Amino acid sequence: SEMAGNDMFGTIFHAVMQHLYAPYKGREVSAAELSSLAENEDFLKKQIRSTYRKEMFHDETSDSSAPMSGIDNLTLSVLLEYTKRMLRFDRQQTPFEYFDAEYNASKNITLSNGEKVRLAGKIDRIDFRNSCTRVIDYKTGSGSTQYSSLERLFSDKCDNHYALQTLFYCLLLDGDRCFANLSPHIYFLRDVSETTDFNTAVRSKEGIFNFEKDGE
């Protein structure tokens, strides 16, 4: 058995978070609910194990007690730690209204030469907090949510491809009346925790990016 690579690990983590937050879709999430969820280790282990078997082995059975290898169990332990860390970090962000995960967004645009193109992407998570639509991208490693300037971001010397990706997702939602005050965010799993003040908001070195104002 091989340990899940970064891409597969990320896929599994995305699926775990999508499954855990599914019951909150379309409503406000409270700190008490996330505290309870983060502390319910037996429930989390069962959900993570089930998702892992489905994604890694295409095993659709609900038997989460089936034996697994040492490498698999190590990966499960890391997934559990990241999941608890994320839930505790999100607890600090409450209250927020959870909208959806793995959201398929698309938009038709007309280029300066008159050619029409269709842009599309899958957004990890969308929620509403402090009158903003947070467009959230999960990343399994560490990183920065800052970039030097919009000009450089869209040049060959782009200094933050993750920020560019999240701004692209905002572009896909721009103009949709369901999503006001778009705010791009990146959750770096190794950086976010309840003990840090990591700023998830994508911003230039001059300050917070305002999509409606700066993205005109």
PDB file of N, CA, C and O in Angstrom, residues 134-185:
ATOM      1  N   ARG A 134     -17.250  34.703   1.072  1.00  0.00           N
ATOM      2  CA  ARG A 134     -15.872  34.205   1.115  1.00  0.00           C
ATOM      3  C   ARG A 134     -15.718  33.055   0.122  1.00  0.00           C
ATOM      4  O   ARG A 134     -16.429  32.048   0.190  1.00  0.00           O
ATOM      5  N   VAL A 135     -14.802  33.240  -0.814  1.00  0.00           N
ATOM      6  CA  VAL A 135     -14.484  32.221  -1.816  1.00  0.00           C
ATOM      7  C   VAL A 135     -13.194  31.564  -1.333  1.00  0.00           C
ATOM      8  O   VAL A 135     -12.119  32.162  -1.394  1.00  0.00           O
ATOM      9  N   ILE A 136     -13.306  30.329  -0.824  1.00  0.00           N
ATOM     10  CA  ILE A 136     -12.210  29.696  -0.087  1.00  0.00           C
ATOM     11  C   ILE A 136     -11.586  28.548  -0.872  1.00  0.00           C
ATOM     12  O   ILE A 136     -12.285  27.692  -1.413  1.00  0.00           O
ATOM     13  N   ASP A 137     -10.254  28.566  -0.897  1.00  0.00           N
ATOM     14  CA  ASP A 137      -9.493  27.490  -1.536  1.00  0.00           C
ATOM     15  C   ASP A 137      -8.660  26.807  -0.458  1.00  0.00           C
ATOM     16  O   ASP A 137      -7.951  27.474   0.298  1.00  0.00           O
ATOM     17  N   TYR A 138      -8.750  25.481  -0.363  1.00  0.00           N
ATOM     18  CA  TYR A 138      -7.945  24.717   0.593  1.00  0.00           C
ATOM     19  C   TYR A 138      -6.615  24.326  -0.064  1.00  0.00           C
ATOM     20  O   TYR A 138      -6.593  23.838  -1.189  1.00  0.00           O
ATOM     21  N   LYS A 139      -5.521  24.516   0.664  1.00  0.00           N
ATOM     22  CA  LYS A 139      -4.203  24.053   0.222  1.00  0.00           C
ATOM     23  C   LYS A 139      -3.575  23.238   1.352  1.00  0.00           C
ATOM     24  O   LYS A 139      -3.614  23.649   2.511  1.00  0.00           O
ATOM     25  N   THR A 140      -3.005  22.082   1.001  1.00  0.00           N
ATOM     26  CA  THR A 140      -2.526  21.163   2.041  1.00  0.00           C
ATOM     27  C   THR A 140      -1.214  21.617   2.685  1.00  0.00           C
ATOM     28  O   THR A 140      -0.890  21.165   3.780  1.00  0.00           O
ATOM     29  N   GLY A 141      -0.468  22.495   2.055  1.00  0.00           N
ATOM     30  CA  GLY A 141       0.821  22.889   2.608  1.00  0.00           C
ATOM     31  C   GLY A 141       0.787  24.225   3.329  1.00  0.00           C
ATOM     32  O   GLY A 141      -0.201  24.590   3.955  1.00  0.00           O
ATOM     33  N   SER A 142       1.916  24.935   3.251  1.00  0.00           N
ATOM     34  CA  SER A 142       2.041  26.272   3.813  1.00  0.00           C
ATOM     35  C   SER A 142       2.164  27.267   2.664  1.00  0.00           C
ATOM     36  O   SER A 142       2.467  26.891   1.536  1.00  0.00           O
ATOM     37  N   GLY A 143       1.960  28.535   2.963  1.00  0.00           N
ATOM     38  CA  GLY A 143       2.110  29.536   1.922  1.00  0.00           C
ATOM     39  C   GLY A 143       1.696  30.907   2.388  1.00  0.00           C
ATOM     40  O   GLY A 143       1.372  31.114   3.562  1.00  0.00           O
ATOM     41  N   SER A 144       1.664  31.825   1.454  1.00  0.00           N
ATOM     42  CA  SER A 144       1.293  33.199   1.761  1.00  0.00           C
ATOM     43  C   SER A 144       0.032  33.579   0.988  1.00  0.00           C
ATOM     44  O   SER A 144      -0.186  33.119  -0.129  1.00  0.00           O
ATOM     45  N   THR A 145      -0.777  34.420   1.594  1.00  0.00           N
ATOM     46  CA  THR A 145      -1.967  34.933   0.913  1.00  0.00           C
ATOM     47  C   THR A 145      -1.704  36.326   0.348  1.00  0.00           C
ATOM     48  O   THR A 145      -2.590  36.958  -0.190  1.00  0.00           O
ATOM     49  N   GLN A 146      -0.454  36.784   0.448  1.00  0.00           N
ATOM     50  CA  GLN A 146      -0.086  38.091  -0.077  1.00  0.00           C
ATOM     51  C   GLN A 146       0.525  37.991  -1.475  1.00  0.00           C
ATOM     52  O   GLN A 146       1.133  36.983  -1.816  1.00  0.00           O
ATOM     53  N   TYR A 147       0.348  39.043  -2.252  1.00  0.00           N
ATOM     54  CA  TYR A 147       1.041  39.159  -3.531  1.00  0.00           C
ATOM     55  C   TYR A 147       1.486  40.609  -3.671  1.00  0.00           C
ATOM     56  O   TYR A 147       0.964  41.505  -2.993  1.00  0.00           O
ATOM     57  N   SER A 148       2.451  40.848  -4.525  1.00  0.00           N
ATOM     58  CA  SER A 148       3.040  42.193  -4.593  1.00  0.00           C
ATOM     59  C   SER A 148       2.131  43.209  -5.277  1.00  0.00           C
ATOM     60  O   SER A 148       1.904  44.294  -4.765  1.00  0.00           O
ATOM     61  N   SER A 149       1.591  42.850  -6.454  1.00  0.00           N
ATOM     62  CA  SER A 149       0.713  43.768  -7.189  1.00  0.00           C
ATOM     63  C   SER A 149      -0.097  42.986  -8.201  1.00  0.00           C
ATOM     64  O   SER A 149       0.285  41.889  -8.618  1.00  0.00           O
ATOM     65  N   LEU A 150      -1.234  43.559  -8.617  1.00  0.00           N
ATOM     66  CA  LEU A 150      -2.063  42.913  -9.636  1.00  0.00           C
ATOM     67  C   LEU A 150      -1.301  42.773 -10.946  1.00  0.00           C
ATOM     68  O   LEU A 150      -1.417  41.762 -11.640  1.00  0.00           O
ATOM     69  N   GLU A 151      -0.510  43.792 -11.288  1.00  0.00           N
ATOM     70  CA  GLU A 151       0.242  43.758 -12.538  1.00  0.00           C
ATOM     71  C   GLU A 151       1.185  42.548 -12.564  1.00  0.00           C
ATOM     72  O   GLU A 151       1.260  41.831 -13.568  1.00  0.00           O
ATOM     73  N   ARG A 152       1.880  42.326 -11.451  1.00  0.00           N
ATOM     74  CA  ARG A 152       2.822  41.210 -11.405  1.00  0.00           C
ATOM     75  C   ARG A 152       2.081  39.876 -11.347  1.00  0.00           C
ATOM     76  O   ARG A 152       2.523  38.881 -11.921  1.00  0.00           O
ATOM     77  N   LEU A 153       0.930  39.871 -10.659  1.00  0.00           N
ATOM     78  CA  LEU A 153       0.155  38.642 -10.527  1.00  0.00           C
ATOM     79  C   LEU A 153      -0.245  38.101 -11.900  1.00  0.00           C
ATOM     80  O   LEU A 153      -0.296  36.892 -12.120  1.00  0.00           O
ATOM     81  N   PHE A 154      -0.517  39.019 -12.835  1.00  0.00           N
ATOM     82  CA  PHE A 154      -0.960  38.623 -14.171  1.00  0.00           C
ATOM     83  C   PHE A 154       0.175  38.655 -15.197  1.00  0.00           C
ATOM     84  O   PHE A 154      -0.076  38.683 -16.396  1.00  0.00           O
ATOM     85  N   SER A 155       1.421  38.614 -14.710  1.00  0.00           N
ATOM     86  CA  SER A 155       2.570  38.623 -15.603  1.00  0.00           C
ATOM     87  C   SER A 155       3.290  37.276 -15.558  1.00  0.00           C
ATOM     88  O   SER A 155       2.920  36.382 -14.785  1.00  0.00           O
ATOM     89  N   ASP A 156       4.314  37.133 -16.376  1.00  0.00           N
ATOM     90  CA  ASP A 156       5.115  35.908 -16.375  1.00  0.00           C
ATOM     91  C   ASP A 156       5.856  35.723 -15.053  1.00  0.00           C
ATOM     92  O   ASP A 156       6.305  34.628 -14.738  1.00  0.00           O
ATOM     93  N   LYS A 157       5.987  36.804 -14.288  1.00  0.00           N
ATOM     94  CA  LYS A 157       6.693  36.749 -13.000  1.00  0.00           C
ATOM     95  C   LYS A 157       5.712  36.691 -11.835  1.00  0.00           C
ATOM     96  O   LYS A 157       5.983  37.210 -10.749  1.00  0.00           O
ATOM     97  N   CYS A 158       4.568  36.045 -12.061  1.00  0.00           N
ATOM     98  CA  CYS A 158       3.541  35.901 -11.016  1.00  0.00           C
ATOM     99  C   CYS A 158       4.171  35.350  -9.735  1.00  0.00           C
ATOM    100  O   CYS A 158       4.842  34.326  -9.742  1.00  0.00           O
ATOM    101  N   ASP A 159       3.966  36.073  -8.625  1.00  0.00           N
ATOM    102  CA  ASP A 159       4.601  35.669  -7.371  1.00  0.00           C
ATOM    103  C   ASP A 159       3.670  34.905  -6.440  1.00  0.00           C
ATOM    104  O   ASP A 159       4.063  34.551  -5.330  1.00  0.00           O
ATOM    105  N   ASN A 160       2.441  34.657  -6.879  1.00  0.00           N
ATOM    106  CA  ASN A 160       1.537  33.866  -6.041  1.00  0.00           C
ATOM    107  C   ASN A 160       0.430  33.263  -6.911  1.00  0.00           C
ATOM    108  O   ASN A 160      -0.642  33.848  -7.070  1.00  0.00           O
ATOM    109  N   HIS A 161       0.709  32.070  -7.458  1.00  0.00           N
ATOM    110  CA  HIS A 161      -0.269  31.417  -8.340  1.00  0.00           C
ATOM    111  C   HIS A 161      -1.537  31.020  -7.580  1.00  0.00           C
ATOM    112  O   HIS A 161      -2.621  30.978  -8.165  1.00  0.00           O
ATOM    113  N   TYR A 162      -1.403  30.727  -6.284  1.00  0.00           N
ATOM    114  CA  TYR A 162      -2.579  30.366  -5.492  1.00  0.00           C
ATOM    115  C   TYR A 162      -3.532  31.554  -5.377  1.00  0.00           C
ATOM    116  O   TYR A 162      -4.752  31.396  -5.481  1.00  0.00           O
ATOM    117  N   ALA A 163      -2.979  32.744  -5.164  1.00  0.00           N
ATOM    118  CA  ALA A 163      -3.812  33.945  -5.091  1.00  0.00           C
ATOM    119  C   ALA A 163      -4.508  34.187  -6.425  1.00  0.00           C
ATOM    120  O   ALA A 163      -5.699  34.505  -6.471  1.00  0.00           O
ATOM    121  N   LEU A 164      -3.769  34.018  -7.518  1.00  0.00           N
ATOM    122  CA  LEU A 164      -4.336  34.207  -8.848  1.00  0.00           C
ATOM    123  C   LEU A 164      -5.495  33.242  -9.081  1.00  0.00           C
ATOM    124  O   LEU A 164      -6.540  33.628  -9.620  1.00  0.00           O
ATOM    125  N   GLN A 165      -5.327  32.001  -8.655  1.00  0.00           N
ATOM    126  CA  GLN A 165      -6.383  30.999  -8.819  1.00  0.00           C
ATOM    127  C   GLN A 165      -7.653  31.416  -8.073  1.00  0.00           C
ATOM    128  O   GLN A 165      -8.769  31.314  -8.594  1.00  0.00           O
ATOM    129  N   THR A 166      -7.494  31.913  -6.855  1.00  0.00           N
ATOM    130  CA  THR A 166      -8.650  32.290  -6.046  1.00  0.00           C
ATOM    131  C   THR A 166      -9.345  33.526  -6.618  1.00  0.00           C
ATOM    132  O   THR A 166     -10.576  33.633  -6.593  1.00  0.00           O
ATOM    133  N   LEU A 167      -8.565  34.458  -7.161  1.00  0.00           N
ATOM    134  CA  LEU A 167      -9.162  35.627  -7.817  1.00  0.00           C
ATOM    135  C   LEU A 167      -9.934  35.210  -9.072  1.00  0.00           C
ATOM    136  O   LEU A 167     -10.975  35.783  -9.401  1.00  0.00           O
ATOM    137  N   PHE A 168      -9.426  34.196  -9.760  1.00  0.00           N
ATOM    138  CA  PHE A 168     -10.123  33.664 -10.933  1.00  0.00           C
ATOM    139  C   PHE A 168     -11.490  33.107 -10.530  1.00  0.00           C
ATOM    140  O   PHE A 168     -12.493  33.329 -11.213  1.00  0.00           O
ATOM    141  N   TYR A 169     -11.546  32.413  -9.378  1.00  0.00           N
ATOM    142  CA  TYR A 169     -12.826  31.893  -8.889  1.00  0.00           C
ATOM    143  C   TYR A 169     -13.801  33.035  -8.598  1.00  0.00           C
ATOM    144  O   TYR A 169     -15.007  32.925  -8.872  1.00  0.00           O
ATOM    145  N   CYS A 170     -13.280  34.130  -8.035  1.00  0.00           N
ATOM    146  CA  CYS A 170     -14.139  35.286  -7.774  1.00  0.00           C
ATOM    147  C   CYS A 170     -14.695  35.850  -9.083  1.00  0.00           C
ATOM    148  O   CYS A 170     -15.862  36.254  -9.157  1.00  0.00           O
ATOM    149  N   LEU A 171     -13.857  35.873 -10.113  1.00  0.00           N
ATOM    150  CA  LEU A 171     -14.301  36.352 -11.426  1.00  0.00           C
ATOM    151  C   LEU A 171     -15.491  35.531 -11.923  1.00  0.00           C
ATOM    152  O   LEU A 171     -16.442  36.077 -12.492  1.00  0.00           O
ATOM    153  N   LEU A 172     -15.442  34.220 -11.688  1.00  0.00           N
ATOM    154  CA  LEU A 172     -16.524  33.347 -12.149  1.00  0.00           C
ATOM    155  C   LEU A 172     -17.854  33.673 -11.457  1.00  0.00           C
ATOM    156  O   LEU A 172     -18.925  33.466 -12.031  1.00  0.00           O
ATOM    157  N   LEU A 173     -17.780  34.176 -10.213  1.00  0.00           N
ATOM    158  CA  LEU A 173     -18.993  34.488  -9.452  1.00  0.00           C
ATOM    159  C   LEU A 173     -19.422  35.942  -9.596  1.00  0.00           C
ATOM    160  O   LEU A 173     -20.546  36.298  -9.238  1.00  0.00           O
ATOM    161  N   ASP A 174     -18.519  36.772 -10.113  1.00  0.00           N
ATOM    162  CA  ASP A 174     -18.793  38.210 -10.209  1.00  0.00           C
ATOM    163  C   ASP A 174     -20.018  38.459 -11.087  1.00  0.00           C
ATOM    164  O   ASP A 174     -20.114  37.927 -12.194  1.00  0.00           O
ATOM    165  N   GLY A 175     -20.935  39.256 -10.574  1.00  0.00           N
ATOM    166  CA  GLY A 175     -22.147  39.572 -11.320  1.00  0.00           C
ATOM    167  C   GLY A 175     -23.333  38.710 -10.946  1.00  0.00           C
ATOM    168  O   GLY A 175     -24.471  39.030 -11.290  1.00  0.00           O
ATOM    169  N   ASP A 176     -23.088  37.611 -10.220  1.00  0.00           N
ATOM    170  CA  ASP A 176     -24.180  36.760  -9.749  1.00  0.00           C
ATOM    171  C   ASP A 176     -24.766  37.394  -8.488  1.00  0.00           C
ATOM    172  O   ASP A 176     -24.055  37.617  -7.504  1.00  0.00           O
ATOM    173  N   ARG A 177     -26.050  37.677  -8.517  1.00  0.00           N
ATOM    174  CA  ARG A 177     -26.678  38.396  -7.400  1.00  0.00           C
ATOM    175  C   ARG A 177     -26.677  37.602  -6.094  1.00  0.00           C
ATOM    176  O   ARG A 177     -26.890  38.162  -5.024  1.00  0.00           O
ATOM    177  N   CYS A 178     -26.429  36.303  -6.176  1.00  0.00           N
ATOM    178  CA  CYS A 178     -26.368  35.479  -4.964  1.00  0.00           C
ATOM    179  C   CYS A 178     -25.108  35.767  -4.150  1.00  0.00           C
ATOM    180  O   CYS A 178     -25.054  35.462  -2.955  1.00  0.00           O
ATOM    181  N   PHE A 179     -24.106  36.333  -4.813  1.00  0.00           N
ATOM    182  CA  PHE A 179     -22.806  36.489  -4.170  1.00  0.00           C
ATOM    183  C   PHE A 179     -22.366  37.953  -4.181  1.00  0.00           C
ATOM    184  O   PHE A 179     -21.861  38.447  -5.184  1.00  0.00           O
ATOM    185  N   ALA A 180     -22.583  38.641  -3.053  1.00  0.00           N
ATOM    186  CA  ALA A 180     -22.205  40.038  -2.933  1.00  0.00           C
ATOM    187  C   ALA A 180     -20.885  40.168  -2.175  1.00  0.00           C
ATOM    188  O   ALA A 180     -20.545  39.327  -1.334  1.00  0.00           O
ATOM    189  N   ASN A 181     -20.145  41.236  -2.472  1.00  0.00           N
ATOM    190  CA  ASN A 181     -18.896  41.534  -1.754  1.00  0.00           C
ATOM    191  C   ASN A 181     -17.963  40.319  -1.727  1.00  0.00           C
ATOM    192  O   ASN A 181     -17.644  39.764  -0.666  1.00  0.00           O
ATOM    193  N   LEU A 182     -17.521  39.914  -2.898  1.00  0.00           N
ATOM    194  CA  LEU A 182     -16.659  38.733  -3.023  1.00  0.00           C
ATOM    195  C   LEU A 182     -15.319  38.953  -2.330  1.00  0.00           C
ATOM    196  O   LEU A 182     -14.673  39.986  -2.501  1.00  0.00           O
ATOM    197  N   SER A 183     -14.914  37.952  -1.548  1.00  0.00           N
ATOM    198  CA  SER A 183     -13.675  38.051  -0.784  1.00  0.00           C
ATOM    199  C   SER A 183     -12.883  36.749  -0.947  1.00  0.00           C
ATOM    200  O   SER A 183     -13.295  35.694  -0.441  1.00  0.00           O
ATOM    201  N   PRO A 184     -11.743  36.778  -1.666  1.00  0.00           N
ATOM    202  CA  PRO A 184     -10.963  35.562  -1.879  1.00  0.00           C
ATOM    203  C   PRO A 184     -10.136  35.185  -0.641  1.00  0.00           C
ATOM    204  O   PRO A 184      -9.525  36.040  -0.007  1.00  0.00           O
ATOM    205  N   HIS A 185     -10.140  33.888  -0.324  1.00  0.00           N
ATOM    206  CA  HIS A 185      -9.402  33.391   0.847  1.00  0.00           C
ATOM    207  C   HIS A 185      -8.680  32.094   0.500  1.00  0.00           C
ATOM    208  O   HIS A 185      -9.154  31.308  -0.323  1.00  0.00           O
TER     209      HIS A 185
END
